[in-house]
Every structure is written in structure tokens, then in C-alpha cells.
mmCIF file of C-alpha atoms in Angstrom:
data_model
loop_
_atom_site.group_PDB
_atom_site.id
_atom_site.type_symbol
_atom_site.label_atom_id
_atom_site.label_comp_id
_atom_site.label_asym_id
_atom_site.label_seq_id
_atom_site.Cartn_x
_atom_site.Cartn_y
_atom_site.Cartn_z
ATOM 1 C CA MET X 1 -3.656 -15.970 -29.997
ATOM 2 C CA HIS X 2 -7.169 -16.594 -28.618
ATOM 3 C CA LYS X 3 -9.528 -13.501 -29.096
ATOM 4 C CA TYR X 4 -10.186 -13.125 -25.264
ATOM 5 C CA THR X 5 -6.215 -13.142 -24.619
ATOM 6 C CA HIS X 6 -6.043 -10.514 -27.297
ATOM 7 C CA ARG X 7 -8.907 -8.443 -25.670
ATOM 8 C CA PHE X 8 -7.088 -9.017 -22.187
ATOM 9 C CA TYR X 9 -3.869 -7.268 -23.268
ATOM 10 C CA ASP X 10 -5.968 -4.553 -24.801
ATOM 11 C CA LEU X 11 -7.610 -3.786 -21.753
ATOM 12 C CA LEU X 12 -4.245 -3.745 -20.177
ATOM 13 C CA GLU X 13 -3.282 -1.132 -22.615
ATOM 14 C CA GLU X 14 -6.486 0.776 -21.831
ATOM 15 C CA MET X 15 -5.617 0.701 -18.166
ATOM 16 C CA LYS X 16 -2.437 2.179 -18.764
ATOM 17 C CA SER X 17 -3.948 4.994 -20.510
ATOM 18 C CA LEU X 18 -6.520 5.351 -18.085
ATOM 19 C CA HIS X 19 -3.995 5.371 -15.307
ATOM 20 C CA ASP X 20 -1.797 8.151 -16.796
ATOM 21 C CA LYS X 21 -5.078 10.566 -17.485
ATOM 22 C CA LYS X 22 -6.066 9.857 -14.033
ATOM 23 C CA ARG X 23 -2.589 10.407 -12.710
ATOM 24 C CA HIS X 24 -2.193 13.584 -14.265
ATOM 25 C CA ASP X 25 -5.523 15.166 -12.777
ATOM 26 C CA TYR X 26 -4.908 13.788 -9.540
ATOM 27 C CA ALA X 27 -1.314 13.208 -8.521
ATOM 28 C CA GLN X 28 1.917 15.066 -8.472
ATOM 29 C CA GLU X 29 4.928 14.374 -10.264
ATOM 30 C CA ALA X 30 6.892 13.568 -7.524
ATOM 31 C CA ASP X 31 4.593 11.071 -6.330
ATOM 32 C CA PRO X 32 1.973 9.495 -8.699
ATOM 33 C CA PHE X 33 0.189 8.039 -5.769
ATOM 34 C CA ALA X 34 -0.059 11.465 -3.737
ATOM 35 C CA ASN X 35 -3.858 11.260 -3.980
ATOM 36 C CA PHE X 36 -4.153 7.740 -2.305
ATOM 37 C CA ARG X 37 -1.915 8.859 0.648
ATOM 38 C CA LEU X 38 -4.512 11.399 1.650
ATOM 39 C CA SER X 39 -5.678 8.808 3.840
ATOM 40 C CA GLU X 40 -2.878 9.021 5.967
ATOM 41 C CA LEU X 41 -3.834 12.227 7.134
ATOM 42 C CA GLY X 42 -6.607 10.305 8.845
ATOM 43 C CA GLY X 43 -4.337 7.671 10.423
ATOM 44 C CA ILE X 44 -5.245 5.050 7.678
ATOM 45 C CA GLU X 45 -2.512 3.448 5.650
ATOM 46 C CA ALA X 46 -2.518 4.193 2.084
ATOM 47 C CA TRP X 47 -2.954 0.848 0.998
ATOM 48 C CA LYS X 48 -6.116 0.246 3.403
ATOM 49 C CA GLY X 49 -7.469 3.379 2.064
ATOM 50 C CA ILE X 50 -7.313 1.876 -1.257
ATOM 51 C CA ALA X 51 -9.404 -1.507 0.169
ATOM 52 C CA VAL X 52 -12.142 1.478 0.995
ATOM 53 C CA ARG X 53 -12.230 2.864 -2.599
ATOM 54 C CA LEU X 54 -12.417 -0.958 -3.887
ATOM 55 C CA GLY X 55 -15.437 -1.394 -1.595
ATOM 56 C CA ASP X 56 -17.021 1.501 -3.142
ATOM 57 C CA LYS X 57 -16.701 0.025 -6.575
ATOM 58 C CA TYR X 58 -17.740 -3.298 -5.631
ATOM 59 C CA SER X 59 -20.892 -1.692 -3.931
ATOM 60 C CA ARG X 60 -21.451 0.215 -7.260
ATOM 61 C CA LEU X 61 -21.115 -3.330 -9.392
ATOM 62 C CA MET X 62 -23.351 -5.179 -6.755
ATOM 63 C CA SER X 63 -26.213 -2.116 -7.353
ATOM 64 C CA PHE X 64 -25.681 -2.294 -10.993
ATOM 65 C CA ILE X 65 -26.287 -6.256 -10.808
ATOM 66 C CA GLN X 66 -29.334 -5.785 -8.524
ATOM 67 C CA LYS X 67 -30.944 -2.905 -10.449
ATOM 68 C CA GLY X 68 -29.514 -3.533 -13.854
ATOM 69 C CA GLU X 69 -28.846 0.084 -14.622
ATOM 70 C CA LEU X 70 -26.646 3.087 -13.464
ATOM 71 C CA LYS X 71 -27.889 6.539 -13.162
ATOM 72 C CA PHE X 72 -24.509 8.085 -13.433
ATOM 73 C CA ASP X 73 -23.780 8.088 -17.030
ATOM 74 C CA GLU X 74 -20.269 9.591 -16.725
ATOM 75 C CA GLU X 75 -18.990 6.052 -15.435
ATOM 76 C CA ASN X 76 -20.348 3.277 -17.069
ATOM 77 C CA ILE X 77 -19.748 -0.625 -15.689
ATOM 78 C CA LYS X 78 -16.673 -0.770 -17.741
ATOM 79 C CA ASP X 79 -15.231 2.177 -16.127
ATOM 80 C CA THR X 80 -16.022 0.672 -12.815
ATOM 81 C CA PHE X 81 -14.224 -2.497 -13.715
ATOM 82 C CA LEU X 82 -11.152 -0.888 -15.024
ATOM 83 C CA ASP X 83 -11.016 1.454 -11.974
ATOM 84 C CA THR X 84 -11.264 -1.751 -9.762
ATOM 85 C CA ALA X 85 -8.304 -3.444 -11.632
ATOM 86 C CA ILE X 86 -6.141 -0.178 -11.448
ATOM 87 C CA TYR X 87 -7.063 0.430 -7.724
ATOM 88 C CA SER X 88 -6.221 -3.281 -6.941
ATOM 89 C CA LEU X 89 -2.619 -2.789 -8.714
ATOM 90 C CA ILE X 90 -2.004 0.575 -6.858
ATOM 91 C CA GLY X 91 -3.001 -1.127 -3.672
ATOM 92 C CA LEU X 92 -0.694 -3.955 -4.086
ATOM 93 C CA ILE X 93 2.220 -1.428 -4.886
ATOM 94 C CA LEU X 94 1.350 0.645 -1.653
ATOM 95 C CA TYR X 95 1.092 -2.513 0.489
ATOM 96 C CA GLU X 96 4.397 -3.700 -0.780
ATOM 97 C CA GLU X 97 5.881 -0.251 -0.040
ATOM 98 C CA ALA X 98 4.495 -0.414 3.453
ATOM 99 C CA GLN X 99 5.994 -3.690 4.053
ATOM 100 C CA ASP X 100 9.425 -2.590 2.861
ATOM 101 C CA ASN X 101 9.007 0.475 5.221
ATOM 102 C CA LYS X 102 8.475 -2.006 8.238
ATOM 103 C CA LYS X 103 11.561 -4.032 7.437
ATOM 104 C CA GLN X 104 13.615 -0.812 7.059
ATOM 105 C CA MET X 105 12.355 0.481 10.252
ATOM 106 C CA THR X 106 12.958 -2.837 12.027
ATOM 107 C CA PHE X 107 16.628 -2.826 10.423
ATOM 108 C CA GLU X 108 17.235 0.702 11.509
ATOM 109 C CA PHE X 109 15.847 -0.098 15.129
ATOM 110 C CA ASP X 110 18.002 -3.199 15.257
ATOM 111 C CA GLN X 111 21.277 -1.072 14.299
ATOM 112 C CA LYS X 112 20.307 1.740 16.818
ATOM 113 C CA THR X 113 19.936 -1.057 19.864
ATOM 114 C CA THR X 114 23.441 -2.574 18.751
ATOM 115 C CA ALA X 115 25.019 0.790 18.546
ATOM 116 C CA SER X 116 23.604 1.668 22.125
ATOM 117 C CA VAL X 117 24.563 -1.481 23.671
ATOM 118 C CA ALA X 118 27.964 -1.371 22.314
ATOM 119 C CA SER X 119 28.678 2.255 23.519
ATOM 120 C CA THR X 120 27.255 1.352 27.033
ATOM 121 C CA THR X 121 29.361 -1.344 27.219
ATOM 122 C CA MET X 122 32.444 0.805 26.283
ATOM 123 C CA SER X 123 31.654 3.616 28.736
ATOM 124 C CA THR X 124 31.143 1.242 31.779
ATOM 125 C CA THR X 125 34.251 -1.070 31.431
ATOM 126 C CA ALA X 126 35.685 0.147 34.675
ATOM 127 C CA ASP X 127 32.788 -1.646 36.386
ATOM 128 C CA ASP X 128 32.010 -4.823 34.618
ATOM 129 C CA SER X 129 29.444 -5.932 36.655
ATOM 130 C CA THR X 130 27.303 -2.744 35.846
ATOM 131 C CA ALA X 131 28.158 -3.355 32.151
ATOM 132 C CA ILE X 132 26.931 -6.815 32.474
ATOM 133 C CA SER X 133 23.989 -6.162 34.544
ATOM 134 C CA TYR X 134 22.982 -3.295 31.956
ATOM 135 C CA ASN X 135 23.441 -5.166 28.981
ATOM 136 C CA LYS X 136 21.138 -8.009 30.143
ATOM 137 C CA ARG X 137 18.488 -5.131 30.889
ATOM 138 C CA SER X 138 18.884 -3.397 27.590
ATOM 139 C CA ALA X 139 19.738 -6.320 24.929
ATOM 140 C CA VAL X 140 17.716 -9.133 26.250
ATOM 141 C CA LYS X 141 13.909 -9.203 25.855
ATOM 142 C CA THR X 142 12.009 -9.991 28.994
ATOM 143 C CA ASP X 143 8.404 -9.753 28.429
ATOM 144 C CA ASP X 144 5.993 -10.908 25.757
ATOM 145 C CA ASP X 145 4.808 -7.477 24.816
ATOM 146 C CA GLY X 146 7.793 -6.316 23.057
ATOM 147 C CA GLY X 147 9.548 -4.406 26.031
ATOM 148 C CA TRP X 148 13.183 -4.981 26.804
#
């Protein structure tokens, strides 16, 4: 194995260890990403909040490139790169979660709409024209902004 490949795998192990330590200090057992979800209190999806944190890390890297030094000794340039990699992975997980939640919400909406139309049809079978008219209004999309 090439020495850089070996170093890459060593850094992945280091990232796992760093993530576990920070998760212990910042998160909860029930939700390892609870601290990242705090952005949702302000109406910002968690994965988008990660993008802000990545921007902060990028800004720090650019400052280091321009100035050649960092004054805050508790976080060196290696820590900044590792944090960026970890934030990227967490951001991806939270993005995937958001996409899955949207799919689930769409599925639930489709099921509720179908059930509503079916029950309406059953309850109006005495007047077929009303049932047909109502179904057209409630089950057929009539405009481009998502309305029915």
C-alpha cells in the first residue's frame, strides 16, 4: 500500500475518534446530531446549518493561507481540515435524512388524498353527478402552483 493511502486510512480512523469525542461533548445519546439540529429552531434545515459551519472553516483556511499563521492555538490547521471533513459527512447524512423525510411526507400526502377521495365518493353515491364533480375538483390538479 502506498504511504499516502496508508495515511488516508489513518486519518479516517482519527476522524472517527475525533467525531466520537465531540459527539460525547455536544450531542445526546438519542440523537448524535442534536447539536446540528439547533439551526432548525431558526427555521434553517440542519444540513443547511452545516453548510454555514463549513463556510466558517473555509474562511479560517483562507485566512491561514493569506496570513500564514493562526493565533488560536487550540485549533491548528489539521483540526480545521478534519472538522471540515467530518462536517461534510454529517451534512451529507442530514441532507439524505431531509430527502427521505420529503419522500415520506409526499407518500403520506398521497395516501391521505386517495383515502379522502375514496370516502367522498362512497358518501355521495346517491348523487352520481355530485360525486363525479367533486372528484374532479379534489383529485385533479388544476393549476401550476400545486393547488387542486
